[in-house]
mmCIF file of C-alpha atoms in Angstrom:
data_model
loop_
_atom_site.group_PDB
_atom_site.id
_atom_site.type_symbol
_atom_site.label_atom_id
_atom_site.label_comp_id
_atom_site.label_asym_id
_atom_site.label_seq_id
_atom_site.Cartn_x
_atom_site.Cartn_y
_atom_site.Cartn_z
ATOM 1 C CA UNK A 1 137.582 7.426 -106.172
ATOM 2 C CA UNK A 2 140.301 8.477 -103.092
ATOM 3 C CA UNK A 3 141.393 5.408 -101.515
ATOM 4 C CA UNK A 4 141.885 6.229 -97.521
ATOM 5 C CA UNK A 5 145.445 5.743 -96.710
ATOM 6 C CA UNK A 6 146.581 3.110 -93.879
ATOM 7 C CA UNK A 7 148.368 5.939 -92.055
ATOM 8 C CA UNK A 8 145.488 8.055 -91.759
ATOM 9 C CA UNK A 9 143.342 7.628 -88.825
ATOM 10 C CA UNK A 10 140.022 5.950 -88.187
ATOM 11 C CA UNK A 11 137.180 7.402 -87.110
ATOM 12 C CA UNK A 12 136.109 4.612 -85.842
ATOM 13 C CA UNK A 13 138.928 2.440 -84.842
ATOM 14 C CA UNK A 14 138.002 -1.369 -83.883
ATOM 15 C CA UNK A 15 138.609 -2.540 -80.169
ATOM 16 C CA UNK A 16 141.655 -3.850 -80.190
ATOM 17 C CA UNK A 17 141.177 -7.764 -78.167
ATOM 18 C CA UNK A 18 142.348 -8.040 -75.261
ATOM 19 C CA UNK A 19 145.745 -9.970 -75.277
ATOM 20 C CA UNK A 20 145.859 -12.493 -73.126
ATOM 21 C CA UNK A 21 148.931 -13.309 -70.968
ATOM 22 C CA UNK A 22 150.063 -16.795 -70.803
ATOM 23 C CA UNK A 23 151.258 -15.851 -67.370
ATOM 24 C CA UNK A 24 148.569 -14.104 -65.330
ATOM 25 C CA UNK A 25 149.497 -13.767 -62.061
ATOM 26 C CA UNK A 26 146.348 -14.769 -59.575
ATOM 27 C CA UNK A 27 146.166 -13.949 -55.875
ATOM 28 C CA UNK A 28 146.618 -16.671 -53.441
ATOM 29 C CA UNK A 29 143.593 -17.991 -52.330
ATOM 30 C CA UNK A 30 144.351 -19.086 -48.955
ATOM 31 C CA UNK A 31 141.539 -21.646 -46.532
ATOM 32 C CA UNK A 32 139.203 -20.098 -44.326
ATOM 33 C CA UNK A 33 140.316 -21.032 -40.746
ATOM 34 C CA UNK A 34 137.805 -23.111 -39.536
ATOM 35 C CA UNK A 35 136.561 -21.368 -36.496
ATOM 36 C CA UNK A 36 135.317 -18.620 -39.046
ATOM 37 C CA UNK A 37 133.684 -21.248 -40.982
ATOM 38 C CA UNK A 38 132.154 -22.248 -37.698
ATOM 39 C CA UNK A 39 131.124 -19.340 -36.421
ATOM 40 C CA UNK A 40 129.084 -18.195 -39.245
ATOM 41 C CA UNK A 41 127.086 -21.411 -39.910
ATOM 42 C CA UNK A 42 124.617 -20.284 -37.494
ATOM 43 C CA UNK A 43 123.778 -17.548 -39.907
ATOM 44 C CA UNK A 44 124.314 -19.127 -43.102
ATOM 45 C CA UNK A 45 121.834 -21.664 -41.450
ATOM 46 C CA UNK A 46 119.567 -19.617 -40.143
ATOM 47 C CA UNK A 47 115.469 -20.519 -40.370
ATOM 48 C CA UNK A 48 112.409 -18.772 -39.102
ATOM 49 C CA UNK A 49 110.645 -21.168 -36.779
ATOM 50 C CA UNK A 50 107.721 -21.499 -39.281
ATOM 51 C CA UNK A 51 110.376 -23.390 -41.720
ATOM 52 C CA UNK A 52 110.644 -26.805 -42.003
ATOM 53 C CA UNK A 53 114.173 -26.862 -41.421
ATOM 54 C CA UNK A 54 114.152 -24.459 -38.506
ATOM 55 C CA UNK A 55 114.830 -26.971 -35.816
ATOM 56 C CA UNK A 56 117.437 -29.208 -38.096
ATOM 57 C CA UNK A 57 119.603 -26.018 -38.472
ATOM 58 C CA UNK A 58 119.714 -25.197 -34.587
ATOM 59 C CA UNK A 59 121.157 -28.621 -33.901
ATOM 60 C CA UNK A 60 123.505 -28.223 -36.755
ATOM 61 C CA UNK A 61 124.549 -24.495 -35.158
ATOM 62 C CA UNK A 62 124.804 -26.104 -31.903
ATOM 63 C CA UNK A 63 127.053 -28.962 -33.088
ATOM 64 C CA UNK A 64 129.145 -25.852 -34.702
ATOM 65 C CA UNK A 65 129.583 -24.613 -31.968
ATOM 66 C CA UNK A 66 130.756 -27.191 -30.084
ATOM 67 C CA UNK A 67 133.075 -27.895 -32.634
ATOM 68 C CA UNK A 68 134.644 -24.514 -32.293
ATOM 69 C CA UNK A 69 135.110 -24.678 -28.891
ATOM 70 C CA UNK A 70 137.253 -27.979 -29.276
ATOM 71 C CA UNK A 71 139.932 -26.089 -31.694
ATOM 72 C CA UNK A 72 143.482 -25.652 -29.321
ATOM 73 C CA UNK A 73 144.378 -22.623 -29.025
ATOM 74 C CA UNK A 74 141.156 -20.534 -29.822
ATOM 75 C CA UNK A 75 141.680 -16.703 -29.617
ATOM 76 C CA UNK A 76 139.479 -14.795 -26.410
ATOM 77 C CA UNK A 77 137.244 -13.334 -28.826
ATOM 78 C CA UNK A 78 136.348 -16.545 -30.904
ATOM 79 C CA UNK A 79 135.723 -18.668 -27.516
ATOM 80 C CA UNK A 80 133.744 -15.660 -25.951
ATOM 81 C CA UNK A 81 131.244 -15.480 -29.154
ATOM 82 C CA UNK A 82 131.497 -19.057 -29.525
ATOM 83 C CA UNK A 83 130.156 -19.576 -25.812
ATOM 84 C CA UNK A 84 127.896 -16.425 -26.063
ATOM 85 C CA UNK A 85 126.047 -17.828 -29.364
ATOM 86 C CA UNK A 86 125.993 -21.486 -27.712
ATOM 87 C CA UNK A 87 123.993 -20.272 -24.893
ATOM 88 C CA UNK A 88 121.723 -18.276 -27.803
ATOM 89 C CA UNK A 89 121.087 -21.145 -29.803
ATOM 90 C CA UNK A 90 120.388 -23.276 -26.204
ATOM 91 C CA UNK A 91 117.990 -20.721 -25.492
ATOM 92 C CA UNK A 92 116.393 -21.547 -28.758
ATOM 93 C CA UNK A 93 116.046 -24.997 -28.904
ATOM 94 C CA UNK A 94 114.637 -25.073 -25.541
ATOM 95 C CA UNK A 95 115.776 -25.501 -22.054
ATOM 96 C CA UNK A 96 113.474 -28.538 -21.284
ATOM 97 C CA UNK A 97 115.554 -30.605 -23.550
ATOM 98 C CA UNK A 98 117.945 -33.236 -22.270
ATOM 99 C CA UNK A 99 121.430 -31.643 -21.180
ATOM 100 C CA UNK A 100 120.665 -28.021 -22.688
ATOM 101 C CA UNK A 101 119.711 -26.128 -19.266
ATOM 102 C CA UNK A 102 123.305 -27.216 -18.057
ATOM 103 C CA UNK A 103 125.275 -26.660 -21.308
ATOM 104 C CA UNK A 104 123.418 -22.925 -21.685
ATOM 105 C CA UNK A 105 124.245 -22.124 -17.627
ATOM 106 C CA UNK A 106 128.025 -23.342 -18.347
ATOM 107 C CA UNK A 107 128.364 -21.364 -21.458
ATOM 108 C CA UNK A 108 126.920 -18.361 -20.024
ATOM 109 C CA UNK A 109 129.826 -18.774 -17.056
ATOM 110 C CA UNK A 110 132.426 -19.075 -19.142
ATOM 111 C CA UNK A 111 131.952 -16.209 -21.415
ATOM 112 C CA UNK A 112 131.090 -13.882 -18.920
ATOM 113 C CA UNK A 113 134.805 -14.867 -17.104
ATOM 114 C CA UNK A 114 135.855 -14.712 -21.014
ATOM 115 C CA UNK A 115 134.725 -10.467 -21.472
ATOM 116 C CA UNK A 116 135.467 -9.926 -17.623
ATOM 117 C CA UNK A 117 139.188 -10.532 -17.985
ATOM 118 C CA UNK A 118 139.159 -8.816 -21.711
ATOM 119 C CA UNK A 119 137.847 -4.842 -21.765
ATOM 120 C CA UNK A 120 137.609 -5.179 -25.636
ATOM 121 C CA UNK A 121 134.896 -7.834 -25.160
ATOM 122 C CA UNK A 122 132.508 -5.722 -22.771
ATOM 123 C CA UNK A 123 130.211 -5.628 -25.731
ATOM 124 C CA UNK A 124 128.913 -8.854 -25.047
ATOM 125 C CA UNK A 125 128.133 -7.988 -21.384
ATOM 126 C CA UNK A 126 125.021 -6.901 -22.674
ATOM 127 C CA UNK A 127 123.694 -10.027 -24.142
ATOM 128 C CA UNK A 128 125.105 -12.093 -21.710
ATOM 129 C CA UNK A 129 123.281 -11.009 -18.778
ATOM 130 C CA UNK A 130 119.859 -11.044 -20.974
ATOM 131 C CA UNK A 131 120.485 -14.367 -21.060
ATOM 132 C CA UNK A 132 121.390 -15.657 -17.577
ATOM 133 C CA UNK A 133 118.311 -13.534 -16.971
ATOM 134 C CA UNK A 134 116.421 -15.882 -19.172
ATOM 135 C CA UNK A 135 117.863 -18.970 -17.358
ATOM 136 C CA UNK A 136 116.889 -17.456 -13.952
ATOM 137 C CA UNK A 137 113.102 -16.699 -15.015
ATOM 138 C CA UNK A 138 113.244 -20.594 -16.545
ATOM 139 C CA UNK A 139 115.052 -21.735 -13.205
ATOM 140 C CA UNK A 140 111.491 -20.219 -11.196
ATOM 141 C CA UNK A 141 114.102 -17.166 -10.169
ATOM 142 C CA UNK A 142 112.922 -13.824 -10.836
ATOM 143 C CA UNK A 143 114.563 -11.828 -8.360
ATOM 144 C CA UNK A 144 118.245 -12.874 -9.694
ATOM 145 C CA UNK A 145 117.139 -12.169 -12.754
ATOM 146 C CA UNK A 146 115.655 -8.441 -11.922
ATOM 147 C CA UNK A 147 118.816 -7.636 -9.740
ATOM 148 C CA UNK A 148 121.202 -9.304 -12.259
ATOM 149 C CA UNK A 149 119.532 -6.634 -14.886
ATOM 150 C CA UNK A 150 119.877 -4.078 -12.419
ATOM 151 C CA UNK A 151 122.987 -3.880 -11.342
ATOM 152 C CA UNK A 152 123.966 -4.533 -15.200
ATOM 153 C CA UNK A 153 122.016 -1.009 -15.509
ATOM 154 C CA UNK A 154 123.631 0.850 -12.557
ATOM 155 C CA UNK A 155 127.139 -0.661 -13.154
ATOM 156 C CA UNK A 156 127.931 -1.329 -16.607
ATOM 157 C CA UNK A 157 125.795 0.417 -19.119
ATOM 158 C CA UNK A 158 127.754 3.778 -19.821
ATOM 159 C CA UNK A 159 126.000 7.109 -21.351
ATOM 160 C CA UNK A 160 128.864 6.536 -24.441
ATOM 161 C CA UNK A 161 127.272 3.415 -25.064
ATOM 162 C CA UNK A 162 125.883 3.108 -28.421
ATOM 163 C CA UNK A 163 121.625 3.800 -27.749
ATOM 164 C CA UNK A 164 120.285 0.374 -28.988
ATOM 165 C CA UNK A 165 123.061 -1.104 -26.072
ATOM 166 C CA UNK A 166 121.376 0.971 -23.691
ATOM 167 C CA UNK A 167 117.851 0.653 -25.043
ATOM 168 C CA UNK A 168 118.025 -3.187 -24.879
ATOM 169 C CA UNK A 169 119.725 -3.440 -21.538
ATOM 170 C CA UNK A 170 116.586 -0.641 -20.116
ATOM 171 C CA UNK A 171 113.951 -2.986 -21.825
ATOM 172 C CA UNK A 172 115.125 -6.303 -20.817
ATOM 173 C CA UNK A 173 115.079 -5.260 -17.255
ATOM 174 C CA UNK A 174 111.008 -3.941 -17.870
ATOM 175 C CA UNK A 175 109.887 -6.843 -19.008
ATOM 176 C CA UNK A 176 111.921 -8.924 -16.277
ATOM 177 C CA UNK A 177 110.365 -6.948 -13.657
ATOM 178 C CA UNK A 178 107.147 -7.169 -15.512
ATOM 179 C CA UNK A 179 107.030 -11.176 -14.992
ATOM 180 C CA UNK A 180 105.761 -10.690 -11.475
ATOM 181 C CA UNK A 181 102.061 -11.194 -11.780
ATOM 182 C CA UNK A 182 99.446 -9.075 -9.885
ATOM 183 C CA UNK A 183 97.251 -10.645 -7.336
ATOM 184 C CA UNK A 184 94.290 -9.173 -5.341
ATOM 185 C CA UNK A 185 94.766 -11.528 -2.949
ATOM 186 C CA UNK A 186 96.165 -9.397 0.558
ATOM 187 C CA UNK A 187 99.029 -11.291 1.848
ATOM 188 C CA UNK A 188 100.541 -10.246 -1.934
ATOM 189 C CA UNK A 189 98.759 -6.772 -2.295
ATOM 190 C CA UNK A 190 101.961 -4.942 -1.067
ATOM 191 C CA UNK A 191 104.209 -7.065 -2.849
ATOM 192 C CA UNK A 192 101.694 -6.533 -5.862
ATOM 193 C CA UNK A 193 101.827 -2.682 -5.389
ATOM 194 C CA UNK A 194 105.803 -2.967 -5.206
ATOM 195 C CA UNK A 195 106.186 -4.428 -7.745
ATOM 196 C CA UNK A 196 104.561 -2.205 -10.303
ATOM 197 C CA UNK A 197 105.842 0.598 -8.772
ATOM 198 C CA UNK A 198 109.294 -0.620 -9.963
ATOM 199 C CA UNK A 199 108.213 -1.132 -12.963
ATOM 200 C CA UNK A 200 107.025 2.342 -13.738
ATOM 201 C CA UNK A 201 110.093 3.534 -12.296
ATOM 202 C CA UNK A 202 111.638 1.734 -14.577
ATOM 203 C CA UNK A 203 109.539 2.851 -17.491
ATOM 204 C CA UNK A 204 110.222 6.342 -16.651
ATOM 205 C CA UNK A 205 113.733 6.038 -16.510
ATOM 206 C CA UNK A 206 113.991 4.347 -19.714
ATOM 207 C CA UNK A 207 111.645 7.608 -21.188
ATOM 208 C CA UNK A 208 114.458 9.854 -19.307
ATOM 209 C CA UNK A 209 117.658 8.401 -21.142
ATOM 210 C CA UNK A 210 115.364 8.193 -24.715
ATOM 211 C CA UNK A 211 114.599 12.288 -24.202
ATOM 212 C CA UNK A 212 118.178 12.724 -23.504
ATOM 213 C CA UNK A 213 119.421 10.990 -26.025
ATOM 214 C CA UNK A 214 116.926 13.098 -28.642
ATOM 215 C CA UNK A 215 115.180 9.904 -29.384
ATOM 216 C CA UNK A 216 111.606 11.097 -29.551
ATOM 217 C CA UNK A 217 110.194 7.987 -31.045
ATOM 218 C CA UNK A 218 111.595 5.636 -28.383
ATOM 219 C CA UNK A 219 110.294 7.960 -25.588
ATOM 220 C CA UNK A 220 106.822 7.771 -27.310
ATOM 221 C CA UNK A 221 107.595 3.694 -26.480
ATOM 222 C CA UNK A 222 108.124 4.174 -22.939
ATOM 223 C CA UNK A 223 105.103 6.354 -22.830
ATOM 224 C CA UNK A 224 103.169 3.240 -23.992
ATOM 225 C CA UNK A 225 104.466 1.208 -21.962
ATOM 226 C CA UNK A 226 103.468 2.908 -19.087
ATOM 227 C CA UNK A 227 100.239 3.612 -20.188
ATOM 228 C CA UNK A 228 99.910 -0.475 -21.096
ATOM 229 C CA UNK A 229 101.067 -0.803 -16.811
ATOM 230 C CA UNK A 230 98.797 1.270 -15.652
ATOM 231 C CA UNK A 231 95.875 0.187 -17.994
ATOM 232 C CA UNK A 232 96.765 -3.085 -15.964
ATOM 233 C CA UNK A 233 96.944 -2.794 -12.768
ATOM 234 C CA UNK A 234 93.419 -0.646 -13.298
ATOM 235 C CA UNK A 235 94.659 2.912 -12.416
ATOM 236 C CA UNK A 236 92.120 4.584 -15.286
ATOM 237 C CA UNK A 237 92.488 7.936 -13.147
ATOM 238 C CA UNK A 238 96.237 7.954 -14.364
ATOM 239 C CA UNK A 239 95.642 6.665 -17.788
ATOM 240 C CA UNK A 240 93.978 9.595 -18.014
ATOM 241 C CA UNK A 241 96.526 12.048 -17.122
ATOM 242 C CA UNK A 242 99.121 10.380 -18.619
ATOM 243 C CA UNK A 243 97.216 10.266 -21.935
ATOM 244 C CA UNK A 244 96.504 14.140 -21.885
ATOM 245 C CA UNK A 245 100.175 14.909 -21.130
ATOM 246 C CA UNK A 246 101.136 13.647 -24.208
#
């Protein structure tokens, strides 16, 4: 019988446990400044309006908010999303309720001087002139709203810009110019006629920069879209054509 001699090796050596050091060293876990906290707690809180506590948790974002706002010495990017997702969350609970038209219409102001005086914060042009489009179509003002979206077109939306920037700025302005309703009554026929005819113009354009841009899918969109304006307004000779074309 041949004993196996310490010094030899095993072939299966045992883990050695881990030793433990009576001094591990930890990193330093440091508070999270609270207009971080505050900023995110409208997504952490986030509901979809069929929840139960869908309406509870846009008070409690909008009371975030606020709260934000009121910390001294906020950075421009912090008060500029803070204001931008205060007008959002306005928007949301609903501009017929006491005090929100005013606070949404102030917030939208003050962000917009916020990214005008900051380049770095252009991004939220964007978003902020969907919104003060919204207030104008609440306010009974759809012509700010359509030139307000315009202009935001012609003057700030760049080719470089990333394609769901440009997408979203060509779509909100559709459907703004899309809120003027057709009439067959005659004093409003040419303004009726007008009317759609900036809309398909705008349609088209939006099918331009998607072809350009190699997005095939998104250009099938605008072809629907046009095809849902001219189904419409009753033009079945040019549903027609535009159908076979594509």
């Amino acid at each position: 019988m041949s004993i196996r001699s310490s010094s030899m090796s095993d072939d299966n050596p045992r883990p050695q446990k881990r030793l433990r050091l009576e001094h591990e060293s930890h990193p330093e876990i440091r508070p999270i400044p609270p207009e971080t906290l505050l900023l995110s707690l409208p997504t952490l809180l986030a509901h979809p309006p069929t929840h139960t506590n869908h309406t509870r948790s846009l008070f409690v974002a909008q009371l975030a908010l606020r709260k934000c706002l009121s910390i001294p010495g906020l950075d421009s990017s912090a008060e500029c999303r803070s204001w931008t997702e205060l007008a959002e969350v306005g928007l949301r609970i609903g501009l017929n309720e006491p005090g929100v038209e005013s606070e949404v219409e102030r917030a939208i102001t003050k962000a917009l001087v916020i990214a005008n005086k900051h380049p770095s914060l252009r991004i939220y042009k964007t978003q902020l002139t969907h919104l003060s489009s919204k207030l104008a179509l609440y306010q009974n003002n759809p012509r700010f709203a359509q030139n307000t979206l315009k202009k935001h077109l012609a003057n700030t939306i760049l080719p470089s810009d990333p394609p769901h920037v440009q997408y979203s700025a060509h779509l909100a302005y559709i459907s703004c110019l899309s809120t003027i309703p057709n009439t067959d009554d005659d004093r409003h026929q040419h303004s009726s006629s007008s009317g759609r005819l900036s809309v398909l113009t705008a349609i088209r354009e939006f099918h331009r920069v998607a072809t350009d841009n190699g997005h095939a899918q998104v250009a099938l969109l605008a072809t629907v879209l046009e095809l849902r304006e001219l189904v419409q307004a009753g033009l079945w000779s040019k549903v027609g054509l535009q159908a076979e074309g594509h």
